[in-house]
CSV table of C-alpha atoms in Angstrom, one decimal:
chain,number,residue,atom,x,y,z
A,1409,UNK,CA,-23.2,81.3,76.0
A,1410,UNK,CA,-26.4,82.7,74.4
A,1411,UNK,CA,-26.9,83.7,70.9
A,1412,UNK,CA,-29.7,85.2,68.6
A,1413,UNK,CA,-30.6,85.3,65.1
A,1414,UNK,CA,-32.0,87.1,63.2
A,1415,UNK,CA,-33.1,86.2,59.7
A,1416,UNK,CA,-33.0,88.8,57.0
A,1417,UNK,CA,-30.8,92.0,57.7
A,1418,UNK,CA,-33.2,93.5,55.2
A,1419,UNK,CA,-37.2,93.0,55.2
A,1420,UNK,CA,-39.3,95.8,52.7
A,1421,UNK,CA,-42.8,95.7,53.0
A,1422,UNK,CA,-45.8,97.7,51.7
A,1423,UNK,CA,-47.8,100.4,53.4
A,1424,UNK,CA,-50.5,98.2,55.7
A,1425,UNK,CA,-49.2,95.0,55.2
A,1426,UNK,CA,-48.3,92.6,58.2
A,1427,UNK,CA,-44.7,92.9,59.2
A,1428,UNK,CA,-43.2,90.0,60.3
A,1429,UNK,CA,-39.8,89.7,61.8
A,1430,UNK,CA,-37.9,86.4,63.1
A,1431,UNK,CA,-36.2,86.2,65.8
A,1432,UNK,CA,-34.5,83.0,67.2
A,1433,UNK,CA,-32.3,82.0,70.3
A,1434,UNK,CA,-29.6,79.8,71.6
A,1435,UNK,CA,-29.5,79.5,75.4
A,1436,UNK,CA,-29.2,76.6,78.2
A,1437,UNK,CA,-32.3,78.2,80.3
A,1438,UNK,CA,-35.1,80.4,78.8
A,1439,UNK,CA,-33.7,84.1,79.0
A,1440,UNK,CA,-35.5,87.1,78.8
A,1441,UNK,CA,-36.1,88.6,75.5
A,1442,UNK,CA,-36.6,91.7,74.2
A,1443,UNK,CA,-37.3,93.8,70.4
A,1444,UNK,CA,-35.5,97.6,70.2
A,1445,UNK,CA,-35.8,99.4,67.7
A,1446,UNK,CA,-33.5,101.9,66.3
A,1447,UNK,CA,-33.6,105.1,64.3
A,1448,UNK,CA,-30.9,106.9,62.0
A,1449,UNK,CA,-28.1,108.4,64.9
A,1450,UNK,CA,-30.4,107.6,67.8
A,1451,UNK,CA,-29.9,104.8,70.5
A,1452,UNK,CA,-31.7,101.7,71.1
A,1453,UNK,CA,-35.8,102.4,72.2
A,1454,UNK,CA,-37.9,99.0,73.9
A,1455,UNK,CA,-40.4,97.8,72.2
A,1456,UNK,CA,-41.2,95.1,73.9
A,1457,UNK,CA,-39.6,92.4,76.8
A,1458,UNK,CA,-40.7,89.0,77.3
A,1459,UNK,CA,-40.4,88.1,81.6
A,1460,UNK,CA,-42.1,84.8,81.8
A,1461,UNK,CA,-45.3,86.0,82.0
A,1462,UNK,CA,-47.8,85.9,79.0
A,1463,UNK,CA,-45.5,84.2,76.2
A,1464,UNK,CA,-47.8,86.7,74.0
A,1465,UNK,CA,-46.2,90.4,74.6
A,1466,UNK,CA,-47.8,93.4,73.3
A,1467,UNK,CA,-45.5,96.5,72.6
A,1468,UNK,CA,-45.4,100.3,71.9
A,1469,UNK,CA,-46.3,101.0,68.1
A,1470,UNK,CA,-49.1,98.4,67.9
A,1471,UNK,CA,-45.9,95.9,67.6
A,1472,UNK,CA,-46.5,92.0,69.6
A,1473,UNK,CA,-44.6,89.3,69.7
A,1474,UNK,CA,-44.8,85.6,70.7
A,1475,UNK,CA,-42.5,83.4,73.2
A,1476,UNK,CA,-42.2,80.3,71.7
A,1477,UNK,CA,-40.2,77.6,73.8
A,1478,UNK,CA,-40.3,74.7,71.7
A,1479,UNK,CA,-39.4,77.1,68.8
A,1480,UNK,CA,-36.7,78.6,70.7
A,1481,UNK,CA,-38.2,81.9,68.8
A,1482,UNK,CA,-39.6,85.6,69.8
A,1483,UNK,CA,-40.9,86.8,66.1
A,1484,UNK,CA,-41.9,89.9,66.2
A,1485,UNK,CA,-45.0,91.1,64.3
A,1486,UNK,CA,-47.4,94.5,63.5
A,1487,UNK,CA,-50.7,93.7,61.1
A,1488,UNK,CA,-50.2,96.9,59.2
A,1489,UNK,CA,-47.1,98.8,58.5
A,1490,UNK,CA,-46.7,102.5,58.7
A,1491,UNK,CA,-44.1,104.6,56.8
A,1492,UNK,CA,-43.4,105.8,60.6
A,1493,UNK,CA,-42.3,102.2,60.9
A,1494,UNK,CA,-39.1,102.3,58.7
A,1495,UNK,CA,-36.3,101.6,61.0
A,1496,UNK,CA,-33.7,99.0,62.1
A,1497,UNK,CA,-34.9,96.6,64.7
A,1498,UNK,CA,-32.9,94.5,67.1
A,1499,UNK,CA,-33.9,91.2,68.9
A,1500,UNK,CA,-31.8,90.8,72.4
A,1501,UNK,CA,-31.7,88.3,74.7
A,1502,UNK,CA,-30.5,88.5,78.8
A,1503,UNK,CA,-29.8,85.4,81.2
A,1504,UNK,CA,-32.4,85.6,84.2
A,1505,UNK,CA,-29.4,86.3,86.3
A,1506,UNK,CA,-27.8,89.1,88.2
A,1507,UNK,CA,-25.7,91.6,85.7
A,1508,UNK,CA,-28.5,90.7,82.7
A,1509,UNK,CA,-25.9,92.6,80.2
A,1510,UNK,CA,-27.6,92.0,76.6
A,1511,UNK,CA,-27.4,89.5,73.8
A,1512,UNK,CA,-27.8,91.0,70.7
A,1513,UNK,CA,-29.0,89.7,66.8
A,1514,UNK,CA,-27.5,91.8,64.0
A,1515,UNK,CA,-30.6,93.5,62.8
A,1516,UNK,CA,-33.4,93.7,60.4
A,1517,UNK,CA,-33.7,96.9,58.8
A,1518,UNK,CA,-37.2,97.7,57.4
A,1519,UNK,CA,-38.2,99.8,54.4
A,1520,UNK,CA,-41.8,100.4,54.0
A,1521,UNK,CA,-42.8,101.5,50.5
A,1522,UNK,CA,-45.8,103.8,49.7
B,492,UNK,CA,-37.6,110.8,84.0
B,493,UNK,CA,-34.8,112.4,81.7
B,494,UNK,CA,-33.7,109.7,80.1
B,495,UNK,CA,-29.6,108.4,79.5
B,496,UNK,CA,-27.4,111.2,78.6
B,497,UNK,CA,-24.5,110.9,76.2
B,498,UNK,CA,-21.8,113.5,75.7
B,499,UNK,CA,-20.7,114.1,73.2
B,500,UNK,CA,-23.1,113.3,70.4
B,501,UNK,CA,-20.2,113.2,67.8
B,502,UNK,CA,-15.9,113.1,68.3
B,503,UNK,CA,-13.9,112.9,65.3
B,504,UNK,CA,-9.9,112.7,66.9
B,505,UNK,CA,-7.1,111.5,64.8
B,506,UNK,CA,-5.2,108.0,65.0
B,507,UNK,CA,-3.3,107.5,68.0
B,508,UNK,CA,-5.4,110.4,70.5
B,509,UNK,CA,-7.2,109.8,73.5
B,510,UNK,CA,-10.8,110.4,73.8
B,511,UNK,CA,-13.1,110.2,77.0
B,512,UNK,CA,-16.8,109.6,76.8
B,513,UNK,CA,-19.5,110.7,79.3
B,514,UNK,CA,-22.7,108.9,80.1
B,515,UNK,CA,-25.5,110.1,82.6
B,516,UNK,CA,-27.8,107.1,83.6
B,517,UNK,CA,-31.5,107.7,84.5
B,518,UNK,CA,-31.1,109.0,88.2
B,519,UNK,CA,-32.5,105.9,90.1
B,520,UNK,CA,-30.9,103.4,88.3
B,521,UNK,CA,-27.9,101.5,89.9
B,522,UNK,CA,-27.0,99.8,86.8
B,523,UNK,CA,-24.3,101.2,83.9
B,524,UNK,CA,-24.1,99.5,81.0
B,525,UNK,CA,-21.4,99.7,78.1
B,526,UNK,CA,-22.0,99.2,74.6
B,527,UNK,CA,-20.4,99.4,71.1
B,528,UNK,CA,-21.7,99.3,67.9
B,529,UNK,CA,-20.2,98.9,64.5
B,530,UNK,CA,-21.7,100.1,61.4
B,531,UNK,CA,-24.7,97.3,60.3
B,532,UNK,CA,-24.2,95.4,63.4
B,533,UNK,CA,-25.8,95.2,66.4
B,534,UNK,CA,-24.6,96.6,69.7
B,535,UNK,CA,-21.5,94.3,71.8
B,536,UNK,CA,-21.5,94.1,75.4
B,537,UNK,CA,-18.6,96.3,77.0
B,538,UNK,CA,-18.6,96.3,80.5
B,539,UNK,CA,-21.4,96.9,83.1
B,540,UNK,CA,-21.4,98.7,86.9
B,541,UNK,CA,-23.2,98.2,89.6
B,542,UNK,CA,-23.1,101.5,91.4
B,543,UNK,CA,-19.6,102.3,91.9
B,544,UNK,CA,-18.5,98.8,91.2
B,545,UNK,CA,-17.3,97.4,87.6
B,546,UNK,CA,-18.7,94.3,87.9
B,547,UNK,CA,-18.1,92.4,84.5
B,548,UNK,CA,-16.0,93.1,81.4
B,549,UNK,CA,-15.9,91.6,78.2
B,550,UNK,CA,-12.9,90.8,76.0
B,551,UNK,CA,-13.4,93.1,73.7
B,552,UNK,CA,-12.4,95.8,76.2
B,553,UNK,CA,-8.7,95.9,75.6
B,554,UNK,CA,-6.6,97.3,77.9
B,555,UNK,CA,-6.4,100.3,75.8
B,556,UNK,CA,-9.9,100.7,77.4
B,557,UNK,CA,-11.4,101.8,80.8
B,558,UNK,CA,-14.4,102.9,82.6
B,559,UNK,CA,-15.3,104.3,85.8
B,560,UNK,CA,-18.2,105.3,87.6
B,561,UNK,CA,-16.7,107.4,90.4
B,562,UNK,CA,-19.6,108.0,92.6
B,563,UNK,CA,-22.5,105.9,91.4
B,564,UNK,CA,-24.0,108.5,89.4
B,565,UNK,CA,-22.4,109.2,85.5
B,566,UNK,CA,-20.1,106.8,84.2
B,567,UNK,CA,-16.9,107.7,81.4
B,568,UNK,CA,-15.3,105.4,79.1
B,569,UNK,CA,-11.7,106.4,77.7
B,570,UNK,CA,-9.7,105.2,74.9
B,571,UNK,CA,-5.9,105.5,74.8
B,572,UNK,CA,-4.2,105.6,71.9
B,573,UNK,CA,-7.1,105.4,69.4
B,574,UNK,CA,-7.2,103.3,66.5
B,575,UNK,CA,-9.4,103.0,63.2
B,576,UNK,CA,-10.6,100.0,64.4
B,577,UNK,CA,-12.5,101.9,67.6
B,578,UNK,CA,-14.6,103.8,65.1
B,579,UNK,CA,-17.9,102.8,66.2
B,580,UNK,CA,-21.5,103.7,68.0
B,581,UNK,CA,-20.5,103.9,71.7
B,582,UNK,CA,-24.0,103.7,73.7
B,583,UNK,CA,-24.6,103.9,77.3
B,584,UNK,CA,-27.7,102.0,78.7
B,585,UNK,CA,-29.1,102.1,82.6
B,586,UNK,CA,-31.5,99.7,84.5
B,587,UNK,CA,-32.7,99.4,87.9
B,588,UNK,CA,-31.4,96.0,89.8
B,589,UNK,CA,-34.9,94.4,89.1
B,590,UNK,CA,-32.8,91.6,86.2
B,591,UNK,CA,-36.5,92.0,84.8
B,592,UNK,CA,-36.2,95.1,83.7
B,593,UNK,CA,-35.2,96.4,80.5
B,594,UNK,CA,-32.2,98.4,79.9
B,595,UNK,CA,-32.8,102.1,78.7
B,596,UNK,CA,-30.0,103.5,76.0
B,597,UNK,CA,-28.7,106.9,75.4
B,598,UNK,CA,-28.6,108.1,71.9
B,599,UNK,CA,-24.9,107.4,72.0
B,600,UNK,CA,-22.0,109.0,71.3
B,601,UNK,CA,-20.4,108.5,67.6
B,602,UNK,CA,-16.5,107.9,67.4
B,603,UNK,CA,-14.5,108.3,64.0
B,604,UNK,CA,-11.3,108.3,63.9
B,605,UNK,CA,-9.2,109.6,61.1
């Protein structure tokens, strides 16, 4: 069965500063892997996906992330936060398999202060 | 492309009612997807079609729950006899049959149950 992590529910971080969230997965064969993010009463938008392609993704937002095998990780990461940026984000994994139904972490949520 | 469609946004129903949820994929996707979400969590795999067909369901699906997706095209999701325990996030996500592709969410329909 596949899992993800997600450390920190919460992460706060300054106006312009890097944003750095972790991301890390349990899973028998490399899945693929994507970051949603998720605003107050709205569903879940894609940020990213990772498809075995370049293990460096960049997303919507000015948001990347990295594919680390040996890490068994996908952190996610923006070099300068915007207030816009305040929002709950989830990292999901899906087997490379037919169906693909999604593997969810429990979420970071982000303040961004002023 | 209109995006997923959920309806209703909002259903607040008393212990022990039924209540039926509507989702309307994006129009070329062949893919349904179920999902519910409890308050700081992030979202559980429900059950997922394939165009007509109901090809996987999890556990958590109880028997008081069931889906159908008639003709290919929108999807519902009832509950019998509701309990406070279904209060949740129900969201409804659609891909094409490329297992590459990422899954695109409604903005879900929000159950409470009194």
């Amino acid at each position: 069965a596949q899992s993800v992590t997600q450390l920190g529910s919460h992460v706060s971080v300054s106006e312009g500063a890097l944003v750095l969230l972790r991301c890390n997965y349990s899973s028998s064969v490399p899945p693929y892997l994507f970051w949603y993010v998720q605003y107050p009463n709205q569903g879940l938008q894609l940020l990213l996906k990772y498809t075995s392609a370049a293990t460096l993704v960049k997303g919507i937002n000015g948001f990347e992330a990295e594919f680390k095998k040996s890490e068994t990780s996908f952190h996610l990461t923006k070099p300068s936060a915007h207030m816009s940026d305040a929002a709950e984000y989830f990292c999901a994994v899906s087997p490379k398999a037919a169906g693909n139904k999604l593997t969810f972490g429990g979420g970071t949520r982000v303040l961004v202060k002023p | 492309d209109t995006g997923v469609s959920q309806n209703p946004r909002h259903k607040i129903t008393k212990r022990g009612q039924n209540v039926t949820f509507r989702c309307d994929p994006i129009s070329e996707h062949n893919r349904l997807y179920w999902y519910r979400q409890t308050l700081g969590q992030g979202p559980e795999f429900l059950t997922y079609f394939q165009n007509e067909a109901q090809l996987e369901k999890s556990r958590l699906l109880s028997d008081r729950f069931s889906a159908e997706r008639p003709k290919g095209s929108f999807s519902t999701l009832e509950i019998q006899r509701t309990e406070q325990g279904d209060s949740a996030m129900y969201l409804c996500a659609s891909s094409s049959r490329d297992s590459n592709q990422p899954q695109h969410f409604g903005d879900g329909t929000r159950l409470s149950i009194l």
